[in-house]
Tab-separated table of C-alpha atoms in Angstrom:
chain	number	residue	atom	x	y	z
A	1416	UNK	CA	-9.041	-17.210	0.740
A	1417	UNK	CA	-6.735	-14.634	2.235
A	1418	UNK	CA	-8.402	-12.474	4.776
A	1419	UNK	CA	-7.060	-9.550	6.769
A	1420	UNK	CA	-9.389	-7.958	9.346
A	1421	UNK	CA	-8.263	-4.778	11.125
A	1422	UNK	CA	-9.743	-3.606	14.428
A	1423	UNK	CA	-9.012	-1.122	17.161
A	1424	UNK	CA	-9.606	2.121	15.380
A	1425	UNK	CA	-11.511	4.972	16.941
A	1426	UNK	CA	-11.498	8.561	18.222
A	1427	UNK	CA	-8.582	9.613	20.404
A	1428	UNK	CA	-7.396	12.954	21.668
A	1429	UNK	CA	-4.017	14.406	20.551
A	1430	UNK	CA	-1.234	12.894	22.679
A	1431	UNK	CA	-3.263	9.761	23.299
A	1432	UNK	CA	-2.636	6.099	22.378
A	1433	UNK	CA	-4.326	3.391	20.381
A	1434	UNK	CA	-3.542	-0.171	19.473
A	1435	UNK	CA	-4.536	-1.601	16.058
A	1436	UNK	CA	-4.819	-5.269	15.419
A	1437	UNK	CA	-4.961	-7.314	12.313
A	1438	UNK	CA	-6.296	-10.858	12.232
A	1439	UNK	CA	-4.970	-12.884	9.395
A	1440	UNK	CA	-6.361	-16.154	7.874
A	1441	UNK	CA	-6.306	-18.178	4.701
A	1442	UNK	CA	-2.506	-18.397	4.400
A	1443	UNK	CA	0.569	-19.380	6.428
A	1444	UNK	CA	1.017	-16.132	8.355
A	1445	UNK	CA	4.551	-16.929	9.444
A	1446	UNK	CA	5.754	-17.116	5.833
A	1447	UNK	CA	5.067	-13.525	4.918
A	1448	UNK	CA	6.108	-10.016	5.738
A	1449	UNK	CA	3.355	-7.589	6.828
A	1450	UNK	CA	2.849	-3.843	6.662
A	1451	UNK	CA	0.647	-1.050	7.768
A	1452	UNK	CA	-0.264	1.578	5.202
A	1453	UNK	CA	-2.508	4.574	5.964
A	1454	UNK	CA	-4.632	6.969	3.954
A	1455	UNK	CA	-5.635	10.336	5.284
A	1456	UNK	CA	-8.915	11.856	4.386
A	1457	UNK	CA	-8.915	12.632	0.689
A	1458	UNK	CA	-5.192	11.779	0.434
A	1459	UNK	CA	-3.016	9.212	-1.138
A	1460	UNK	CA	-1.488	6.063	0.375
A	1461	UNK	CA	1.332	6.486	2.912
A	1462	UNK	CA	3.512	3.555	4.109
A	1463	UNK	CA	3.691	3.411	7.884
A	1464	UNK	CA	5.695	0.302	8.928
A	1465	UNK	CA	6.794	-3.142	7.762
A	1466	UNK	CA	7.937	-6.251	9.597
A	1467	UNK	CA	9.421	-9.388	8.184
A	1468	UNK	CA	8.189	-12.882	8.812
A	1469	UNK	CA	10.376	-13.527	11.822
A	1470	UNK	CA	10.229	-10.053	13.319
A	1471	UNK	CA	14.061	-9.644	12.866
A	1472	UNK	CA	13.681	-6.729	10.383
A	1473	UNK	CA	11.370	-3.819	11.249
A	1474	UNK	CA	11.049	-0.532	9.394
A	1475	UNK	CA	9.178	2.683	10.008
A	1476	UNK	CA	8.380	5.827	8.109
A	1477	UNK	CA	10.091	8.865	9.567
A	1478	UNK	CA	6.747	10.427	10.338
A	1479	UNK	CA	5.948	7.756	12.931
A	1480	UNK	CA	9.429	6.596	14.086
A	1481	UNK	CA	9.677	6.663	17.911
A	1482	UNK	CA	5.901	6.892	18.333
A	1483	UNK	CA	4.605	3.713	16.642
A	1484	UNK	CA	5.592	0.117	17.247
A	1485	UNK	CA	4.741	-2.776	14.951
A	1486	UNK	CA	4.741	-6.365	16.126
A	1487	UNK	CA	3.399	-9.715	15.171
A	1488	UNK	CA	2.422	-12.953	16.845
A	1489	UNK	CA	2.921	-15.806	14.370
A	1490	UNK	CA	1.291	-18.289	16.791
A	1491	UNK	CA	-1.890	-16.158	16.843
A	1492	UNK	CA	-1.759	-15.070	13.116
A	1493	UNK	CA	-1.910	-11.516	14.225
A	1494	UNK	CA	-0.241	-8.130	13.427
A	1495	UNK	CA	-0.380	-5.127	15.749
A	1496	UNK	CA	0.436	-1.449	15.634
A	1497	UNK	CA	0.915	0.359	18.954
A	1498	UNK	CA	0.411	4.073	18.330
A	1499	UNK	CA	1.483	6.581	20.964
A	1500	UNK	CA	1.737	10.430	21.136
A	1501	UNK	CA	-0.922	10.607	18.449
A	1502	UNK	CA	-1.176	13.765	16.382
A	1503	UNK	CA	-4.001	15.271	14.393
A	1504	UNK	CA	-2.054	14.384	11.241
A	1505	UNK	CA	-2.192	10.685	12.099
A	1506	UNK	CA	-5.937	10.715	11.272
A	1507	UNK	CA	-6.375	8.161	8.581
A	1508	UNK	CA	-7.694	4.824	7.553
A	1509	UNK	CA	-5.076	2.255	8.520
A	1510	UNK	CA	-4.696	-0.767	6.342
A	1511	UNK	CA	-3.033	-4.038	7.230
A	1512	UNK	CA	-1.349	-5.607	4.210
A	1513	UNK	CA	0.433	-8.846	3.420
A	1514	UNK	CA	3.656	-8.712	1.425
A	1515	UNK	CA	3.988	-10.427	-1.923
A	1516	UNK	CA	6.102	-13.580	-1.646
A	1517	UNK	CA	9.624	-12.504	-0.740
A	1518	UNK	CA	8.765	-8.790	-0.750
A	1519	UNK	CA	7.577	-6.123	1.630
A	1520	UNK	CA	5.399	-4.687	-1.125
A	1521	UNK	CA	1.811	-5.615	-0.630
A	1522	UNK	CA	-0.282	-8.258	-2.320
A	1523	UNK	CA	-3.363	-8.403	-0.109
A	1524	UNK	CA	-5.007	-5.604	1.896
A	1525	UNK	CA	-7.545	-5.575	4.677
A	1526	UNK	CA	-10.598	-3.305	4.594
A	1527	UNK	CA	-9.005	-0.768	6.909
A	1528	UNK	CA	-9.831	0.784	10.285
A	1529	UNK	CA	-10.369	4.462	10.820
A	1530	UNK	CA	-8.274	6.367	13.377
A	1531	UNK	CA	-9.444	9.912	14.176
A	1532	UNK	CA	-7.206	12.150	16.320
A	1533	UNK	CA	-9.136	15.164	17.461
A	1534	UNK	CA	-9.767	17.160	20.609
B	214	UNK	CA	5.466	15.396	-1.132
B	215	UNK	CA	5.576	11.801	-2.411
B	216	UNK	CA	8.861	10.094	-3.130
B	217	UNK	CA	7.489	8.837	-6.422
B	218	UNK	CA	5.956	11.295	-8.852
B	219	UNK	CA	2.703	10.603	-10.639
B	220	UNK	CA	0.456	12.979	-12.568
B	221	UNK	CA	-2.631	13.800	-10.431
B	222	UNK	CA	-5.123	13.009	-13.193
B	223	UNK	CA	-5.613	11.158	-16.462
B	224	UNK	CA	-8.576	10.544	-18.665
B	225	UNK	CA	-9.811	8.660	-21.685
B	226	UNK	CA	-12.840	7.507	-23.529
B	227	UNK	CA	-14.143	3.936	-23.577
B	228	UNK	CA	-12.010	1.663	-25.757
B	229	UNK	CA	-8.977	4.029	-25.691
B	230	UNK	CA	-5.548	3.256	-24.352
B	231	UNK	CA	-4.222	5.352	-21.486
B	232	UNK	CA	-0.850	5.419	-19.814
B	233	UNK	CA	-0.041	6.447	-16.297
B	234	UNK	CA	3.575	7.247	-15.434
B	235	UNK	CA	5.609	7.001	-12.218
B	236	UNK	CA	8.952	8.737	-11.872
B	237	UNK	CA	11.499	7.982	-9.154
B	238	UNK	CA	15.226	7.738	-8.687
B	239	UNK	CA	18.090	5.264	-8.534
B	240	UNK	CA	17.374	4.464	-4.888
B	241	UNK	CA	13.894	3.314	-5.544
B	242	UNK	CA	12.551	2.507	-9.012
B	243	UNK	CA	16.040	2.264	-10.441
B	244	UNK	CA	16.903	-0.550	-7.928
B	245	UNK	CA	13.672	-2.315	-7.129
B	246	UNK	CA	10.572	-3.821	-8.534
B	247	UNK	CA	7.545	-1.557	-9.061
B	248	UNK	CA	4.070	-2.486	-8.006
B	249	UNK	CA	0.797	-0.839	-9.162
B	250	UNK	CA	-2.441	-0.678	-7.195
B	251	UNK	CA	-5.979	0.218	-8.186
B	252	UNK	CA	-8.246	1.761	-5.618
B	253	UNK	CA	-11.946	2.050	-6.477
B	254	UNK	CA	-13.963	4.661	-4.535
B	255	UNK	CA	-14.523	3.640	-0.957
B	256	UNK	CA	-12.573	0.419	-1.165
B	257	UNK	CA	-9.103	-0.883	-0.202
B	258	UNK	CA	-6.317	-0.906	-2.690
B	259	UNK	CA	-6.007	-3.916	-4.993
B	260	UNK	CA	-2.808	-5.202	-6.448
B	261	UNK	CA	-2.765	-4.697	-10.218
B	262	UNK	CA	0.802	-5.297	-11.282
B	263	UNK	CA	3.742	-6.800	-9.352
B	264	UNK	CA	7.453	-7.051	-10.168
B	265	UNK	CA	7.227	-4.337	-12.836
B	266	UNK	CA	5.099	-6.205	-15.295
B	267	UNK	CA	3.512	-9.318	-13.817
B	268	UNK	CA	-0.305	-9.627	-13.619
B	269	UNK	CA	-1.833	-11.306	-10.625
B	270	UNK	CA	-4.419	-13.948	-11.245
B	271	UNK	CA	-7.756	-12.406	-12.103
B	272	UNK	CA	-6.447	-9.085	-13.427
B	273	UNK	CA	-7.489	-8.591	-17.058
B	274	UNK	CA	-4.610	-8.472	-19.565
B	275	UNK	CA	-5.848	-5.069	-20.623
B	276	UNK	CA	-3.545	-3.918	-17.850
B	277	UNK	CA	0.154	-3.962	-18.397
B	278	UNK	CA	3.241	-2.509	-16.675
B	279	UNK	CA	6.732	-1.542	-17.738
B	280	UNK	CA	9.835	-0.101	-16.258
B	281	UNK	CA	12.827	1.752	-17.764
B	282	UNK	CA	15.575	3.217	-15.636
B	283	UNK	CA	14.050	5.270	-12.903
B	284	UNK	CA	10.544	5.421	-14.396
B	285	UNK	CA	7.631	3.022	-14.692
B	286	UNK	CA	4.352	2.988	-16.515
B	287	UNK	CA	0.965	1.437	-16.247
B	288	UNK	CA	-1.011	1.043	-19.466
B	289	UNK	CA	-4.644	0.264	-19.734
B	290	UNK	CA	-6.001	-0.714	-23.123
B	291	UNK	CA	-9.669	-1.042	-24.165
B	292	UNK	CA	-10.625	1.431	-21.400
B	293	UNK	CA	-13.879	0.654	-19.615
B	294	UNK	CA	-16.091	2.657	-17.273
B	295	UNK	CA	-15.215	0.347	-14.386
B	296	UNK	CA	-11.587	1.308	-14.737
B	297	UNK	CA	-12.393	4.718	-13.253
B	298	UNK	CA	-10.369	4.702	-10.009
B	299	UNK	CA	-7.155	5.980	-8.325
B	300	UNK	CA	-3.947	4.259	-9.384
B	301	UNK	CA	-0.784	4.159	-7.206
B	302	UNK	CA	2.744	3.039	-7.979
B	303	UNK	CA	4.964	1.743	-5.221
B	304	UNK	CA	8.355	0.277	-4.673
B	305	UNK	CA	10.982	-0.083	-1.962
B	306	UNK	CA	13.372	2.818	-1.402
B	307	UNK	CA	16.902	1.851	-0.350
B	308	UNK	CA	17.728	5.291	1.041
B	309	UNK	CA	14.600	5.498	3.147
B	310	UNK	CA	14.651	1.780	4.070
B	311	UNK	CA	10.986	1.757	3.485
B	312	UNK	CA	8.200	1.606	0.938
B	313	UNK	CA	7.621	4.605	-1.330
B	314	UNK	CA	4.286	5.360	-2.905
B	315	UNK	CA	3.367	7.709	-5.701
B	316	UNK	CA	0.849	10.401	-5.007
B	317	UNK	CA	-1.815	8.596	-7.078
B	318	UNK	CA	-3.416	9.293	-10.410
B	319	UNK	CA	-7.126	9.706	-10.624
B	320	UNK	CA	-8.342	8.151	-13.891
B	321	UNK	CA	-11.585	9.437	-15.299
B	322	UNK	CA	-13.395	7.563	-18.084
B	323	UNK	CA	-15.215	10.208	-20.108
């Protein structure tokens, strides 16, 4: 069974930093692209970042480019999102998601972790 | 402002057939596969349709997807109360070099 478990969310002040992690199990992690997708309170889904299986291709939404860094450790079956210079508008539930075979579009999603940016 | 355009709401009565549309452009829907997700209240999104019209294992065949040009549609036949949820379309956008989501359609079963 595919499992994606996010952690690291919490309350942070504007301008602060946070690191999200996603522990993957139930599949060969190194075979799939991974993504972070967020959902602000009462809002729709917003793509944040994607990384391919070998970390050679990385993509970011314009809204987070230069502030967020996605990375993965295939040996540890883990995905991370380093978030710096956080803004109030970054407040959201952040989902870790596994790409469908050969695609960045997501097949499986974690339960999400809440990030709240507030003074 | 979402890259893909969806109507904010849709509704139907039990047993009816409803269609949710998703409009894009040549750089996204026109060039790439469309995926559809269902999000029940308080839960993570769930894949409903992949590669325009393919059903993942376990998804009832009451759900179907189609694509034509720069638009895509999700159809739900034999509507049931448990279908009440938010539905999102998504695809890759070549101009953005990233994923594009629709704004979501809230489906109400009357």
